[in-house]
XYZ file of C-alpha atoms in Angstrom:
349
model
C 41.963 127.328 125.136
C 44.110 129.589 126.744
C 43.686 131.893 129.306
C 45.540 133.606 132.459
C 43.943 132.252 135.613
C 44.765 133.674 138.986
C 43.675 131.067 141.883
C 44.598 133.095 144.795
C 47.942 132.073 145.534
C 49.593 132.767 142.261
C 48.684 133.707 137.823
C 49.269 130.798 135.938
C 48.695 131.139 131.753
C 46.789 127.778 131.351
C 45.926 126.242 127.628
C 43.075 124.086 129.300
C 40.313 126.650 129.948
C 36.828 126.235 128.092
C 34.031 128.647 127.908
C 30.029 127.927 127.712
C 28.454 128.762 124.417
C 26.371 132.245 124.948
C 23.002 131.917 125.902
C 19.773 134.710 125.479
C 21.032 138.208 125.092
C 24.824 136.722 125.605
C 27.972 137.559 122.522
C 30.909 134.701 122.321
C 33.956 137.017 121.553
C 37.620 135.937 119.951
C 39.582 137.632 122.020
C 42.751 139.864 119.834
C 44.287 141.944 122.298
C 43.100 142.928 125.852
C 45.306 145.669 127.970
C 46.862 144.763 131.254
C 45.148 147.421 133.869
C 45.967 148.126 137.481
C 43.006 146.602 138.168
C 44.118 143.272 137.179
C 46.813 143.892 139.072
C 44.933 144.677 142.014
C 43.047 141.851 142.318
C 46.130 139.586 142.520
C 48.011 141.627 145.633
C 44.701 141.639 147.390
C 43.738 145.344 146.725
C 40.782 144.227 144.884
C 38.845 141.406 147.037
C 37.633 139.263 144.076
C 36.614 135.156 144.221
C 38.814 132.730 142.932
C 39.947 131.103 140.931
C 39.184 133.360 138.227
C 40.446 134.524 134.606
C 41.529 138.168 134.193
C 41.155 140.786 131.802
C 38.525 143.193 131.463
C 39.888 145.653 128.539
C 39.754 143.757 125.064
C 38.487 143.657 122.136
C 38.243 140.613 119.390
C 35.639 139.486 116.681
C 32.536 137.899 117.192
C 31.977 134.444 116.615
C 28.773 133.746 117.805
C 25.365 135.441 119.552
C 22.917 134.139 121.213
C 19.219 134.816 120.874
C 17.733 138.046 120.916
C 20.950 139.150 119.955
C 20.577 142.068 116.372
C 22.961 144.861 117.425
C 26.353 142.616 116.884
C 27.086 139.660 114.516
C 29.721 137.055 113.892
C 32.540 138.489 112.114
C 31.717 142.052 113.698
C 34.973 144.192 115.378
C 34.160 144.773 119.058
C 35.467 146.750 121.983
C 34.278 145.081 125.506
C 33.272 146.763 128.348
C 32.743 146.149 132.197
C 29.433 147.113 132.426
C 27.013 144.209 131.953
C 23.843 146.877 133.215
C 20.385 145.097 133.139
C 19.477 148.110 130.776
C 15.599 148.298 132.597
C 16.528 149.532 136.143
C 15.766 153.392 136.926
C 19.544 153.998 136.898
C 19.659 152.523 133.614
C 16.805 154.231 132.666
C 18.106 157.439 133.494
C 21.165 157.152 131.593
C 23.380 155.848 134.454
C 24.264 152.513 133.836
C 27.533 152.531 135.921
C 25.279 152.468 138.772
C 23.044 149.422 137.946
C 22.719 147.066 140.622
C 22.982 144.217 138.228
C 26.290 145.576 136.846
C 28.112 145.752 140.558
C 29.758 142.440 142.402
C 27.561 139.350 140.941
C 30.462 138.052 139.190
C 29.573 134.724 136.747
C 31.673 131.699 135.870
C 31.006 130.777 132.889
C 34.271 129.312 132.312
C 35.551 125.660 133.353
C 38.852 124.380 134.483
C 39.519 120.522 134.930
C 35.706 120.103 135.973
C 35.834 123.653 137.885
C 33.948 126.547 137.499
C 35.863 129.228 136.850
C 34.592 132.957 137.902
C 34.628 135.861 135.199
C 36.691 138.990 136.260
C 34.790 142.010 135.818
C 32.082 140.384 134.090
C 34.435 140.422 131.234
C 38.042 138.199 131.892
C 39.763 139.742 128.552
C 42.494 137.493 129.291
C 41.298 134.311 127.441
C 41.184 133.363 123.792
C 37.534 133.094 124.302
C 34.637 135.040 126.420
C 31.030 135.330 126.603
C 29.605 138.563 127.432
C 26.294 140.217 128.131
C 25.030 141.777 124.640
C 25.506 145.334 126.166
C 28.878 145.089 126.664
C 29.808 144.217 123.277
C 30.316 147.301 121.131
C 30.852 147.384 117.456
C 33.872 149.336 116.301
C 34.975 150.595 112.563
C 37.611 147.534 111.297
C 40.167 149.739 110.396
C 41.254 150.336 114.182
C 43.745 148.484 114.773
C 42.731 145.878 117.417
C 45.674 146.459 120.271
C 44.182 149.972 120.272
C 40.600 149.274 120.489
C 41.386 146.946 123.552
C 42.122 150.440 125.250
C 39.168 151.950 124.816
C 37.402 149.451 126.803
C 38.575 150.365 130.528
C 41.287 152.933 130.304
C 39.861 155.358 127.793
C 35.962 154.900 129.263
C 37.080 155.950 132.462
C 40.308 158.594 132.372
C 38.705 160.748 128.899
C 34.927 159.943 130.975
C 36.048 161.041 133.997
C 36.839 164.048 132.220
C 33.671 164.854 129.938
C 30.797 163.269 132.089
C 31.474 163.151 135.819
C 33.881 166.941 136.521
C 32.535 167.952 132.824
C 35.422 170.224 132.421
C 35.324 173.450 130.396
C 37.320 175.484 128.072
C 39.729 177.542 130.034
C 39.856 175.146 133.496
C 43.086 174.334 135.159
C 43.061 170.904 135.733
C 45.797 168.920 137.828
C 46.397 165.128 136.752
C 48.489 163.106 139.935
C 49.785 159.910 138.012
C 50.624 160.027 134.463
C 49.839 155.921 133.965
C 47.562 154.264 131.305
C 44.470 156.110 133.530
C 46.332 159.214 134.046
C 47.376 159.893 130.086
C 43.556 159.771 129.236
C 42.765 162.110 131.967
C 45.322 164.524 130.651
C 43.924 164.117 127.053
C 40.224 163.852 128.018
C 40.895 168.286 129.384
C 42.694 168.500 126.041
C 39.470 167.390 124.162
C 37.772 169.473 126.419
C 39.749 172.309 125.857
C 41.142 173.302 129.213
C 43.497 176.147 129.069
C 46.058 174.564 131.574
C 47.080 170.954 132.400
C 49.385 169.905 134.902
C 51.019 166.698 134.494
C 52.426 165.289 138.257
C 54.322 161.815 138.431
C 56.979 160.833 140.373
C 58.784 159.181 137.482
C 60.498 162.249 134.995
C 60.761 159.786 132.290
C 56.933 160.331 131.628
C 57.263 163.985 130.537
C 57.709 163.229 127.121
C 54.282 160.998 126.917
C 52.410 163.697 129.335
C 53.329 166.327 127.106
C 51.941 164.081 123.797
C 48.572 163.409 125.161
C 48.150 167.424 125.916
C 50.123 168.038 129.395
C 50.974 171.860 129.088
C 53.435 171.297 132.211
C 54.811 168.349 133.814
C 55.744 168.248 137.956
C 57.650 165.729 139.651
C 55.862 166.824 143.009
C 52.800 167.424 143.999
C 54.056 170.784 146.284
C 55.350 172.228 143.070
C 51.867 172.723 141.953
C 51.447 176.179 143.749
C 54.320 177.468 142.191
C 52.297 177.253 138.974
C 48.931 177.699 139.918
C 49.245 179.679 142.936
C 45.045 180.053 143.445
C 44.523 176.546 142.720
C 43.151 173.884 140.215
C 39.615 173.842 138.935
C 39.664 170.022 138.852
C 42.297 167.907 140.534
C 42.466 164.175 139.612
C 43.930 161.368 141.412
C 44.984 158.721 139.658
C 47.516 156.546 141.655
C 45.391 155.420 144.857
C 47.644 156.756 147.549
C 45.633 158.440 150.380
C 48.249 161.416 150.475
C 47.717 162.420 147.492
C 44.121 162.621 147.788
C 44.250 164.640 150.424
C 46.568 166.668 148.162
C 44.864 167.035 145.209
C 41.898 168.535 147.484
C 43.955 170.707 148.942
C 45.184 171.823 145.265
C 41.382 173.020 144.745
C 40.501 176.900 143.804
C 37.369 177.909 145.374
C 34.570 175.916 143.585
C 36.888 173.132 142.798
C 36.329 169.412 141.816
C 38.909 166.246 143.439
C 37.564 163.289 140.673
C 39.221 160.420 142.733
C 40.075 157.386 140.032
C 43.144 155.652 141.836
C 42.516 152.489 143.955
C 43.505 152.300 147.363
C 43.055 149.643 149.474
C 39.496 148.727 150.698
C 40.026 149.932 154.059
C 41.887 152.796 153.232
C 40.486 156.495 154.714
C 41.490 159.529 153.767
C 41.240 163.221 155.564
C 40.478 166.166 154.766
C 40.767 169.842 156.012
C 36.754 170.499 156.971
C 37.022 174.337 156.662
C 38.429 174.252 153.735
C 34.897 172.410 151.827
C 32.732 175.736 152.653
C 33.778 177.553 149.245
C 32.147 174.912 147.636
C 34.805 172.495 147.005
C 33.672 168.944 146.210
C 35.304 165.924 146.227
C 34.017 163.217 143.658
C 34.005 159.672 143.414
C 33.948 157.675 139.684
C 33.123 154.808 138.978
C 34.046 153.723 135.474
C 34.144 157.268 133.816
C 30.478 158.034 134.487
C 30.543 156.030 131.042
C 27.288 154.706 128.808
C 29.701 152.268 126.639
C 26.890 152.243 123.960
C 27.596 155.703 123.157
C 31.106 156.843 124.467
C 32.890 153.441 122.856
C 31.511 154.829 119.260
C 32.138 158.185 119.966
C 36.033 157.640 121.204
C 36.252 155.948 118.109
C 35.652 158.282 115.937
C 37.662 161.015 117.794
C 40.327 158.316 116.998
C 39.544 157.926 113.526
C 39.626 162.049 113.628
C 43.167 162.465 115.108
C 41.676 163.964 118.056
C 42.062 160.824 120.668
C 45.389 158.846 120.950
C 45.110 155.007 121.088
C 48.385 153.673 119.017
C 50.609 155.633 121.186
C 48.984 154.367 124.580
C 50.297 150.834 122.898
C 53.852 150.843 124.470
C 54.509 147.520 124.345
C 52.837 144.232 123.102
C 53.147 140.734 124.533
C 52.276 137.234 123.718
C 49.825 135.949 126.124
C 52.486 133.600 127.156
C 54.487 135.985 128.427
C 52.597 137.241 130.955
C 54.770 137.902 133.829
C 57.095 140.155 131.993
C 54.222 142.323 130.909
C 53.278 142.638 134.710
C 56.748 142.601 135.850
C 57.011 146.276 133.338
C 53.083 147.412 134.626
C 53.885 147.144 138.221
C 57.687 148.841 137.671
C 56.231 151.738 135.790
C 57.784 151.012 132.084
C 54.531 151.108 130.321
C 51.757 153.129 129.927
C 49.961 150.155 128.706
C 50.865 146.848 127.817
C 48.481 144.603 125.678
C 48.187 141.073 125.663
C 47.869 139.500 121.964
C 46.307 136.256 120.978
């Protein structure tokens, strides 16, 4: 089957990739469409440390076409959004309704595919980006069949952790001022996450003015080019401040953007062994800078509900869909990611 494989020197899309049937509490998913995320990205210049060689993808969605025992939540023929989050479900993070923070769920990746007698490692405990993947049970979600595939993909990574961000880790209110740095595929859902919300103000900031338009869809009430223009606009500060690029400037900026009782959510990627500063004095009116993993997210529940904000006209998936690519071609859908011309581009099989 096909699949894209990065082995640590360059991404190849392969056609002789096979995948283990799933086993106890395991889902076998056809793979339709899977977005192409930063993250992916990340893992092949090195930002993300990740074993190799390994197949990518970890924001898809497909049909099931087999479970495997113990398995009653999700059967073949079933519509499902994947997640990342392959959580033991027992733990006491689990058990307190945290499973972002499972131990089981964090850096023991699997290889359950094969390549020319190889094993093959999974990516994110997902790897979206093959015609076929096995999954934990958990991370398989059932989603209504008249979403359109390419859009359910989204929900998956992008959605689960800009709109969760958002609702369950700075658990913004009606009336904040909230500052979104990066209006990408992340960035769009943080910016309609405060919409849903119902913040009073949201400031769009990107580098790039040809986002406006797109800011301004998903509920930006102003769009910057800078973050030093913010002040001009909310001259006591933001309530929440997100970063969403992973550039250590600009989280030092979007804590410095902070009102008194303030929130910096950081959800951009920097490298490993990047540090950021931070002006001490300024944390004693009870500023607080916040890390995320993965929205805060309990896919079980937040996958069904996004849905059926979607299927209310209150969450945007179609028009995150900028552009749509054969698996085959690969490269140019990375070659528009990493130049900025997409807010998302999916991968179809």
């Amino acid at each position: 089957m096909r699949g894209v494989v990065f082995d640590g020197q360059q991404v190849q899309v392969v056609d002789d990739l096979e995948v283990r049937d799933p086993g106890p509490g395991e889902v076998l998913v056809a793979i339709s469409a899977a977005g192409l995320c930063h993250s992916d990205l990340s893992v092949v210049d090195g930002t993300i440390p990740f074993p190799v060689p390994v197949v990518l993808g970890h924001e898809g969605a497909g049909v099931v076409e087999a479970v495997g025992a113990g398995v009653t939540h999700v059967g073949p023929g079933d519509h499902v959004a994947l997640s990342t989050l392959a959580n033991c479900g027992a733990c006491a993070e689990c058990d307190r309704g945290r499973p972002t923070m499972c131990r089981q769920a964090i850096g023991r990746p699997g290889r359950p595919f094969r390549r020319g007698g190889q094993a093959v490692y999974q990516f994110a405990s997902n790897s979206a980006f093959a015609e076929r993947t096995v999954v934990k049970a958990v991370q398989a979600v059932r989603v209504p069949e008249d979403i359109p595939l390419p859009s359910a993909a989204l929900i998956g990574c992008g959605v689960l952790t800009g709109v969760g961000a958002v609702l369950n880790r700075a658990r913004v209110d009606r009336g904040d001022r909230v500052v979104v740095i990066g209006a990408g595929g992340i960035g769009l859902n943080v910016i309609q996450g405060a919409r849903i919300a119902g913040a009073l103000r949201i400031v769009a900031v990107d580098a790039n003015p040809a986002k406006e338009a797109v800011a301004r869809q998903f509920g930006a009430t102003d769009f910057l080019t800078s973050v030093e223009a913010v002040r001009e606009l909310l001259p006591e500060g933001a309530d929440h401040a997100f970063e969403c690029v992973g550039r250590v400037e600009l989280i030092r900026a979007a804590v410095d953007l902070l009102d008194r009782h303030g929130q910096a959510v950081l959800l951009g990627v920097p490298a490993a062994t990047a540090e950021a500063s931070f002006r001490v004095s300024s944390m004693y009116l009870d500023k607080s800078i916040l890390g995320c993993r993965y929205g805060s997210s309990r896919p079980q529940r937040d996958i069904a509900l996004y849905a059926e904000l979607y299927r209310a006209g209150r969450l945007l998936l179609d028009e995150l869909v900028t552009a749509t690519y054969p698996v085959e071609d690969f490269e140019k859908a990375r070659a528009d990611a990493e130049a900025g011309r997409v807010a998302r581009g999916v991968l179809t099989f």
